[in-house]
Amino acid sequence: MLLLFINGSPRRGGNIATMLAAMRDEAVSRGCDVEELHVADLQVRPCTGCMACRSRGDCVLPADDAQRTADLLRRADALIVGAPCYWGNVPGQLKVLFDRMVYAMMGEGRRGFPRPLHKGKRAIIVTTCTTPWPFNILFRQSGGTVRALREILRYSGFRIVGTVQRGGTKAAPVLPQRVLRRCARLVGRL
């Protein structure tokens, strides 16, 4: 089984990286093949909204890391995506990547309705937020990140098998072991 890990955090060694590392280690211990991408390391031009990719099946922009990521996504059996909460949503770099890969995530039916290209694949969403728990949930901060990722993945055909929302990361930047164990256990659902 090939698992694709996408770290949407611009921060190296932060909480998202720590949570994804716990999941990666568990996946490797179960014999899974793992590909990891750190969005901050990718060179991705923004989407121009030309919509040509819908009929062509590929992007008209010059090749960059968006096409490479799309190829990895097609080959992956499951996806684990981690992103911190930025203003109740995903960081801009991650959004740009998903915008550029729309042709590899969903097709378009004859009447213009979305057609999922990853039906049957599973996904896990991991997010962090500086807003303390339970206010990160009540004020829909980390929930906004989860909602945005669910929407993208749902239209692509992925089934979300688990989410982790960790609030209060500014006051308590070190993640408790129980959070990392929970992250690792979710890999068993893939």
Coordinates of N, CA and C in Angstrom, one line a residue:
M1 N 0.8 -1.2 0.0 CA 0.0 0.0 0.0 C 0.9 1.2 0.0
L2 N 0.6 2.2 -0.9 CA 1.3 3.4 -1.0 C 0.5 4.5 -0.3
L3 N 1.1 5.2 0.7 CA 0.5 6.3 1.4 C 1.2 7.6 1.0
L4 N 0.4 8.6 0.6 CA 1.0 9.9 0.3 C 0.7 10.8 1.5
F5 N 1.8 11.4 2.1 CA 1.7 12.3 3.2 C 1.9 13.7 2.6
I6 N 1.0 14.6 2.8 CA 1.2 16.0 2.3 C 1.2 16.9 3.6
N7 N 2.3 17.5 3.9 CA 2.4 18.4 5.0 C 2.2 19.8 4.4
G8 N 1.0 20.4 4.8 CA 0.7 21.7 4.3 C 1.1 22.9 5.1
S9 N 1.9 22.6 6.1 CA 2.4 23.6 7.0 C 3.7 24.3 6.5
P10 N 3.8 25.6 6.5 CA 5.0 26.2 6.1 C 6.1 26.1 7.1
R11 N 5.8 25.7 8.3 CA 6.8 25.6 9.4 C 7.4 24.2 9.4
R12 N 8.7 24.2 9.5 CA 9.5 22.9 9.6 C 9.5 22.5 11.1
G13 N 9.3 21.2 11.3 CA 9.4 20.7 12.6 C 8.3 21.2 13.6
G14 N 7.2 21.7 13.1 CA 6.1 22.1 13.9 C 5.2 20.9 14.3
N15 N 4.1 21.3 14.9 CA 3.2 20.2 15.3 C 2.6 19.4 14.2
I16 N 2.3 19.9 13.1 CA 1.8 19.1 11.9 C 2.9 18.1 11.6
A17 N 4.2 18.6 11.4 CA 5.3 17.7 11.1 C 5.4 16.5 12.1
T18 N 5.3 16.9 13.4 CA 5.4 15.9 14.5 C 4.3 14.9 14.4
M19 N 3.0 15.3 14.2 CA 1.9 14.4 14.1 C 2.0 13.5 12.8
L20 N 2.4 14.1 11.7 CA 2.6 13.3 10.5 C 3.7 12.3 10.6
A21 N 4.8 12.7 11.4 CA 5.9 11.7 11.6 C 5.4 10.5 12.4
A22 N 4.6 10.7 13.4 CA 4.1 9.6 14.2 C 3.3 8.7 13.3
M23 N 2.5 9.2 12.4 CA 1.7 8.4 11.5 C 2.6 7.7 10.4
R24 N 3.6 8.4 9.9 CA 4.5 7.8 9.0 C 5.2 6.6 9.6
D25 N 5.7 6.8 10.8 CA 6.4 5.7 11.5 C 5.5 4.5 11.7
E26 N 4.3 4.7 12.0 CA 3.3 3.6 12.2 C 3.1 2.9 10.8
A27 N 2.9 3.7 9.8 CA 2.7 3.2 8.4 C 3.9 2.3 8.0
V28 N 5.1 2.8 8.2 CA 6.3 2.0 7.8 C 6.4 0.7 8.6
S29 N 6.0 0.8 9.9 CA 6.1 -0.4 10.8 C 5.1 -1.4 10.3
R30 N 4.0 -1.0 9.6 CA 3.0 -1.9 9.1 C 3.3 -2.4 7.7
G31 N 4.5 -2.0 7.1 CA 4.9 -2.4 5.8 C 4.4 -1.6 4.7
C32 N 3.9 -0.4 4.9 CA 3.4 0.5 3.9 C 4.6 1.2 3.2
D33 N 4.4 1.5 1.9 CA 5.3 2.4 1.2 C 4.8 3.8 1.5
V34 N 5.7 4.7 1.7 CA 5.4 6.1 2.0 C 6.1 7.1 1.1
E35 N 5.3 8.1 0.6 CA 5.8 9.2 -0.1 C 5.4 10.4 0.8
E36 N 6.4 11.4 1.0 CA 6.1 12.5 1.8 C 6.4 13.8 0.9
L37 N 5.5 14.8 1.1 CA 5.7 16.1 0.4 C 5.5 17.2 1.5
H38 N 6.4 18.1 1.4 CA 6.3 19.3 2.3 C 6.0 20.5 1.3
V39 N 4.7 21.0 1.4 CA 4.3 22.0 0.5 C 5.2 23.2 0.4
A40 N 5.8 23.6 1.5 CA 6.7 24.7 1.5 C 7.9 24.5 0.6
D41 N 8.3 23.2 0.3 CA 9.4 22.9 -0.5 C 9.1 22.9 -2.0
L42 N 7.8 22.9 -2.3 CA 7.3 22.8 -3.7 C 7.3 24.1 -4.4
Q43 N 7.6 24.0 -5.7 CA 7.5 25.2 -6.6 C 6.2 25.0 -7.4
V44 N 5.1 25.8 -7.1 CA 3.8 25.6 -7.7 C 3.3 27.0 -8.1
R45 N 3.1 27.2 -9.4 CA 2.5 28.4 -9.9 C 1.0 28.4 -9.6
P46 N 0.4 29.6 -9.3 CA -1.0 29.6 -9.0 C -1.9 29.3 -10.3
C47 N -3.0 28.7 -10.0 CA -3.9 28.4 -11.1 C -4.4 29.7 -11.7
T48 N -4.6 29.7 -13.1 CA -5.1 30.8 -13.8 C -6.6 30.8 -14.0
G49 N -7.2 29.6 -13.6 CA -8.7 29.5 -13.8 C -9.1 29.4 -15.2
C50 N -8.3 28.9 -16.1 CA -8.6 28.8 -17.6 C -9.6 27.7 -17.9
M51 N -9.7 26.7 -17.0 CA -10.5 25.6 -17.1 C -10.2 24.6 -18.2
A52 N -9.1 24.8 -18.9 CA -8.7 23.9 -20.0 C -8.3 22.5 -19.4
C53 N -7.9 22.5 -18.2 CA -7.5 21.2 -17.6 C -8.7 20.2 -17.6
R54 N -9.9 20.7 -17.5 CA -11.1 19.9 -17.3 C -11.3 19.1 -18.6
S55 N -11.0 19.6 -19.8 CA -11.2 18.8 -21.0 C -9.9 18.1 -21.4
R56 N -8.8 18.7 -21.1 CA -7.5 18.1 -21.5 C -7.0 17.0 -20.6
G57 N -7.4 17.1 -19.3 CA -6.9 16.1 -18.3 C -5.5 16.4 -17.8
D58 N -5.0 17.6 -18.1 CA -3.7 18.0 -17.5 C -3.7 19.5 -17.6
C59 N -2.7 20.1 -16.8 CA -2.6 21.5 -16.7 C -1.8 22.1 -17.9
V60 N -2.3 23.3 -18.4 CA -1.6 23.9 -19.5 C -0.4 24.7 -19.1
L61 N -0.3 25.0 -17.8 CA 0.9 25.7 -17.3 C 2.2 24.9 -17.5
P62 N 3.3 25.5 -17.6 CA 4.6 24.8 -17.6 C 4.7 23.8 -16.4
A63 N 5.3 22.7 -16.7 CA 5.4 21.6 -15.6 C 6.1 22.2 -14.4
D64 N 5.6 21.9 -13.2 CA 6.2 22.2 -11.9 C 5.8 21.1 -11.0
D65 N 5.9 21.4 -9.7 CA 5.7 20.4 -8.7 C 4.2 20.0 -8.5
A66 N 3.3 20.8 -9.1 CA 1.9 20.4 -9.0 C 1.6 19.1 -9.9
Q67 N 2.2 19.1 -11.0 CA 2.1 17.9 -11.9 C 2.7 16.6 -11.2
R68 N 3.9 16.8 -10.6 CA 4.5 15.7 -9.9 C 3.7 15.2 -8.8
T69 N 3.1 16.1 -8.0 CA 2.2 15.8 -6.9 C 1.0 15.1 -7.4
A70 N 0.4 15.5 -8.5 CA -0.8 14.9 -9.1 C -0.5 13.5 -9.5
D71 N 0.7 13.2 -10.0 CA 1.1 11.8 -10.4 C 1.2 11.0 -9.1
L72 N 1.8 11.5 -8.1 CA 1.9 10.8 -6.8 C 0.5 10.5 -6.3
L73 N -0.4 11.4 -6.3 CA -1.7 11.3 -5.8 C -2.5 10.2 -6.6
R74 N -2.3 10.1 -7.9 CA -2.9 9.1 -8.7 C -2.5 7.7 -8.3
R75 N -1.2 7.6 -8.0 CA -0.6 6.3 -7.6 C -0.9 5.8 -6.2
A76 N -1.1 6.8 -5.3 CA -1.3 6.5 -3.9 C -2.6 5.8 -3.7
D77 N -2.6 4.9 -2.7 CA -3.8 4.1 -2.2 C -4.5 4.9 -1.2
A78 N -3.8 5.8 -0.5 CA -4.5 6.6 0.6 C -3.7 7.9 0.8
L79 N -4.3 8.9 1.3 CA -3.8 10.2 1.5 C -3.9 10.6 3.0
I80 N -2.8 11.2 3.5 CA -2.8 11.8 4.8 C -2.4 13.2 4.6
V81 N -3.2 14.2 4.9 CA -2.9 15.6 4.7 C -3.0 16.3 6.0
G82 N -2.0 17.1 6.3 CA -1.9 17.9 7.5 C -1.8 19.3 7.2
A83 N -2.5 20.2 7.9 CA -2.5 21.6 7.7 C -2.8 22.4 9.0
P84 N -2.1 23.4 9.3 CA -2.5 24.2 10.4 C -3.7 25.1 10.0
C85 N -4.3 25.7 11.0 CA -5.5 26.6 10.7 C -4.9 28.0 10.5
Y86 N -5.2 28.5 9.3 CA -4.9 29.9 9.0 C -6.2 30.6 8.8
W87 N -6.6 31.5 9.7 CA -7.9 32.2 9.5 C -9.1 31.3 9.3
G88 N -9.1 30.2 10.0 CA -10.2 29.2 9.8 C -10.2 28.5 8.5
N89 N -9.0 28.4 7.9 CA -8.9 27.7 6.6 C -7.5 27.1 6.5
V90 N -7.2 26.5 5.3 CA -5.9 25.9 5.0 C -4.9 27.0 4.7
P91 N -3.6 26.8 4.9 CA -2.6 27.8 4.4 C -2.7 28.0 2.9
G92 N -2.4 29.2 2.4 CA -2.5 29.5 1.0 C -1.7 28.6 0.1
Q93 N -0.5 28.1 0.5 CA 0.3 27.3 -0.4 C -0.4 26.0 -0.6
L94 N -1.1 25.4 0.4 CA -1.8 24.1 0.2 C -3.0 24.3 -0.7
K95 N -3.7 25.4 -0.6 CA -4.8 25.7 -1.5 C -4.4 25.9 -2.9
V96 N -3.2 26.6 -3.1 CA -2.7 26.7 -4.5 C -2.4 25.4 -5.1
L97 N -1.8 24.5 -4.3 CA -1.5 23.1 -4.8 C -2.8 22.4 -5.2
F98 N -3.8 22.4 -4.3 CA -5.0 21.7 -4.7 C -5.7 22.3 -5.9
D99 N -5.7 23.7 -6.0 CA -6.3 24.3 -7.1 C -5.6 23.9 -8.4
R100 N -4.3 23.7 -8.4 CA -3.6 23.3 -9.6 C -3.8 21.8 -10.0
M101 N -4.2 21.0 -9.0 CA -4.4 19.6 -9.2 C -5.8 19.2 -9.4
V102 N -6.7 20.1 -9.6 CA -8.2 19.8 -9.8 C -8.4 18.7 -10.9
Y103 N -7.7 18.8 -12.0 CA -7.9 17.9 -13.1 C -7.5 16.4 -12.7
A104 N -6.6 16.3 -11.7 CA -6.2 15.0 -11.2 C -7.0 14.5 -10.1
M105 N -7.9 15.3 -9.6 CA -8.7 15.0 -8.4 C -10.2 14.7 -8.8
M106 N -10.7 15.5 -9.7 CA -12.1 15.2 -10.2 C -12.2 15.6 -11.6
G107 N -13.1 14.8 -12.3 CA -13.4 15.0 -13.7 C -14.7 15.7 -13.7
E108 N -15.2 15.8 -14.9 CA -16.5 16.5 -15.1 C -17.3 15.7 -16.0
G109 N -18.6 15.4 -15.6 CA -19.5 14.6 -16.3 C -20.0 15.4 -17.5
R110 N -20.8 14.8 -18.4 CA -21.3 15.4 -19.6 C -22.1 16.7 -19.3
R111 N -22.8 16.7 -18.1 CA -23.6 17.8 -17.8 C -22.9 18.8 -16.8
G112 N -21.6 18.6 -16.7 CA -20.9 19.5 -15.8 C -20.8 19.2 -14.4
F113 N -21.4 18.1 -14.0 CA -21.3 17.6 -12.6 C -19.9 17.0 -12.3
P114 N -19.4 17.3 -11.1 CA -18.1 16.7 -10.7 C -18.2 15.2 -10.7
R115 N -17.1 14.6 -11.2 CA -16.9 13.1 -11.2 C -15.6 12.8 -10.4
P116 N -15.8 12.1 -9.3 CA -14.6 11.8 -8.4 C -13.6 10.8 -9.1
L117 N -12.3 11.1 -9.1 CA -11.3 10.3 -9.7 C -10.6 9.4 -8.7
H118 N -10.9 9.5 -7.4 CA -10.2 8.7 -6.4 C -11.2 7.9 -5.5
K119 N -12.3 7.5 -6.2 CA -13.3 6.7 -5.5 C -12.7 5.5 -4.9
G120 N -13.1 5.2 -3.6 CA -12.5 4.0 -3.0 C -11.3 4.2 -2.2
K121 N -10.6 5.4 -2.4 CA -9.4 5.7 -1.6 C -9.8 6.3 -0.3
R122 N -8.9 6.2 0.7 CA -9.2 6.7 2.0 C -8.3 7.9 2.3
A123 N -8.7 8.7 3.3 CA -7.9 9.8 3.7 C -8.0 10.1 5.2
I124 N -7.0 10.7 5.7 CA -7.0 11.2 7.1 C -6.6 12.7 7.1
I125 N -7.3 13.5 7.9 CA -7.0 14.9 8.0 C -6.4 15.2 9.4
V126 N -5.3 16.0 9.4 CA -4.7 16.4 10.7 C -4.6 17.9 10.6
T127 N -5.0 18.6 11.7 CA -4.9 20.0 11.8 C -4.6 20.5 13.2
T128 N -3.9 21.6 13.3 CA -3.6 22.3 14.5 C -4.1 23.7 14.5
C129 N -4.2 24.3 15.7 CA -4.8 25.6 15.8 C -4.2 26.3 17.1
T130 N -3.9 27.5 17.1 CA -3.4 28.2 18.3 C -4.6 28.5 19.2
T131 N -5.8 28.6 18.7 CA -6.9 28.9 19.6 C -7.1 27.7 20.5
P132 N -7.2 28.0 21.8 CA -7.3 26.9 22.8 C -8.6 26.0 22.6
W133 N -8.4 24.7 23.0 CA -9.6 23.8 23.0 C -10.4 24.2 24.2
P134 N -11.7 24.2 24.1 CA -12.6 23.8 23.0 C -13.0 24.9 22.1
F135 N -12.4 26.1 22.3 CA -12.7 27.3 21.5 C -12.3 27.1 20.0
N136 N -11.3 26.3 19.8 CA -10.9 26.1 18.4 C -12.1 25.3 17.7
I137 N -12.9 24.5 18.4 CA -14.0 23.9 17.8 C -15.2 24.8 17.8
L138 N -15.5 25.4 19.0 CA -16.7 26.3 19.1 C -16.7 27.5 18.1
F139 N -15.5 28.1 17.9 CA -15.4 29.2 17.0 C -15.0 28.8 15.6
R140 N -15.1 27.5 15.4 CA -14.9 26.9 14.0 C -13.6 27.2 13.4
Q141 N -12.5 27.4 14.2 CA -11.2 27.6 13.7 C -10.6 26.4 13.0
S142 N -10.2 25.4 13.8 CA -9.7 24.2 13.2 C -10.7 23.5 12.4
G143 N -12.0 23.6 12.8 CA -13.1 23.0 12.0 C -13.2 23.6 10.6
G144 N -12.8 24.9 10.4 CA -12.8 25.5 9.1 C -11.7 24.8 8.2
T145 N -10.6 24.5 8.8 CA -9.6 23.8 8.0 C -10.1 22.4 7.6
V146 N -10.7 21.7 8.6 CA -11.2 20.3 8.3 C -12.3 20.4 7.2
R147 N -13.2 21.4 7.3 CA -14.3 21.5 6.3 C -13.7 21.8 4.9
A148 N -12.7 22.6 4.8 CA -12.1 22.9 3.5 C -11.5 21.6 2.9
L149 N -10.7 20.9 3.7 CA -10.1 19.7 3.2 C -11.1 18.6 2.9
R150 N -12.1 18.5 3.8 CA -13.2 17.5 3.5 C -13.9 17.8 2.2
E151 N -14.1 19.0 1.9 CA -14.8 19.4 0.7 C -14.0 19.0 -0.6
I152 N -12.7 19.3 -0.5 CA -11.8 19.0 -1.6 C -11.7 17.5 -1.8
L153 N -11.5 16.8 -0.7 CA -11.4 15.3 -0.8 C -12.7 14.6 -1.1
R154 N -13.8 15.1 -0.6 CA -15.1 14.5 -0.9 C -15.4 14.5 -2.4
Y155 N -15.2 15.7 -3.0 CA -15.5 15.8 -4.4 C -14.5 15.0 -5.3
S156 N -13.3 14.6 -4.7 CA -12.3 13.8 -5.3 C -12.6 12.3 -5.2
G157 N -13.6 12.0 -4.3 CA -13.9 10.6 -4.1 C -13.3 9.9 -2.8
F158 N -12.5 10.6 -2.1 CA -11.8 10.1 -0.9 C -12.9 9.9 0.2
R159 N -12.7 8.8 1.0 CA -13.5 8.6 2.2 C -12.7 9.0 3.4
I160 N -13.1 10.0 4.1 CA -12.3 10.4 5.3 C -12.6 9.4 6.4
V161 N -11.5 8.7 6.9 CA -11.6 7.7 7.9 C -11.2 8.2 9.3
G162 N -10.7 9.4 9.3 CA -10.3 10.0 10.6 C -9.8 11.4 10.5
T163 N -10.0 12.2 11.6 CA -9.5 13.5 11.7 C -8.9 13.7 13.1
V164 N -7.9 14.6 13.1 CA -7.4 15.0 14.4 C -7.3 16.5 14.4
Q165 N -8.0 17.2 15.4 CA -7.9 18.6 15.5 C -7.3 18.9 16.9
R166 N -6.1 19.5 16.8 CA -5.4 19.9 18.1 C -5.4 21.4 18.3
G167 N -6.1 21.9 19.3 CA -6.1 23.3 19.6 C -5.2 23.6 20.7
G168 N -5.0 24.9 20.9 CA -4.1 25.4 22.0 C -2.6 25.2 21.8
T169 N -2.2 25.2 20.5 CA -0.8 24.9 20.3 C 0.2 26.0 20.6
K170 N -0.4 27.2 20.8 CA 0.5 28.4 21.2 C 0.9 28.3 22.7
A171 N -0.1 28.0 23.5 CA 0.1 27.9 24.9 C 0.8 26.6 25.3
A172 N 0.6 25.5 24.5 CA 1.2 24.2 24.8 C 1.8 23.6 23.5
P173 N 2.9 24.2 23.0 CA 3.4 23.8 21.7 C 3.9 22.4 21.6
V174 N 4.2 21.7 22.7 CA 4.7 20.3 22.7 C 3.4 19.4 22.8
L175 N 3.3 18.5 21.8 CA 2.2 17.6 21.7 C 2.3 16.5 22.8
P176 N 1.2 16.2 23.5 CA 1.2 15.1 24.4 C 1.3 13.8 23.7
Q177 N 1.9 12.8 24.3 CA 2.1 11.5 23.7 C 0.7 10.9 23.3
R178 N -0.3 11.2 24.1 CA -1.6 10.6 23.7 C -2.1 11.1 22.4
V179 N -1.8 12.3 22.0 CA -2.2 12.8 20.7 C -1.4 12.1 19.6
L180 N -0.1 11.9 19.8 CA 0.7 11.2 18.8 C 0.2 9.7 18.7
R181 N -0.1 9.1 19.8 CA -0.6 7.7 19.8 C -1.9 7.6 19.0
R182 N -2.8 8.6 19.2 CA -4.1 8.7 18.4 C -3.8 8.8 16.9
C183 N -2.9 9.7 16.6 CA -2.5 9.8 15.2 C -2.0 8.5 14.6
A184 N -1.1 7.8 15.3 CA -0.6 6.5 14.9 C -1.7 5.5 14.7
R185 N -2.7 5.5 15.6 CA -3.8 4.5 15.6 C -4.6 4.7 14.3
L186 N -4.8 5.9 13.9 CA -5.6 6.2 12.7 C -5.1 5.5 11.5
V187 N -3.8 5.3 11.4 CA -3.2 4.7 10.2 C -3.8 3.3 10.0
G188 N -4.2 2.6 11.1 CA -4.8 1.3 11.0 C -6.1 1.3 10.2
R189 N -6.7 2.5 10.1 CA -8.0 2.6 9.4 C -7.8 2.7 7.8
L190 N -6.6 2.9 7.5 CA -6.3 3.0 6.0 C -6.3 1.6 5.4

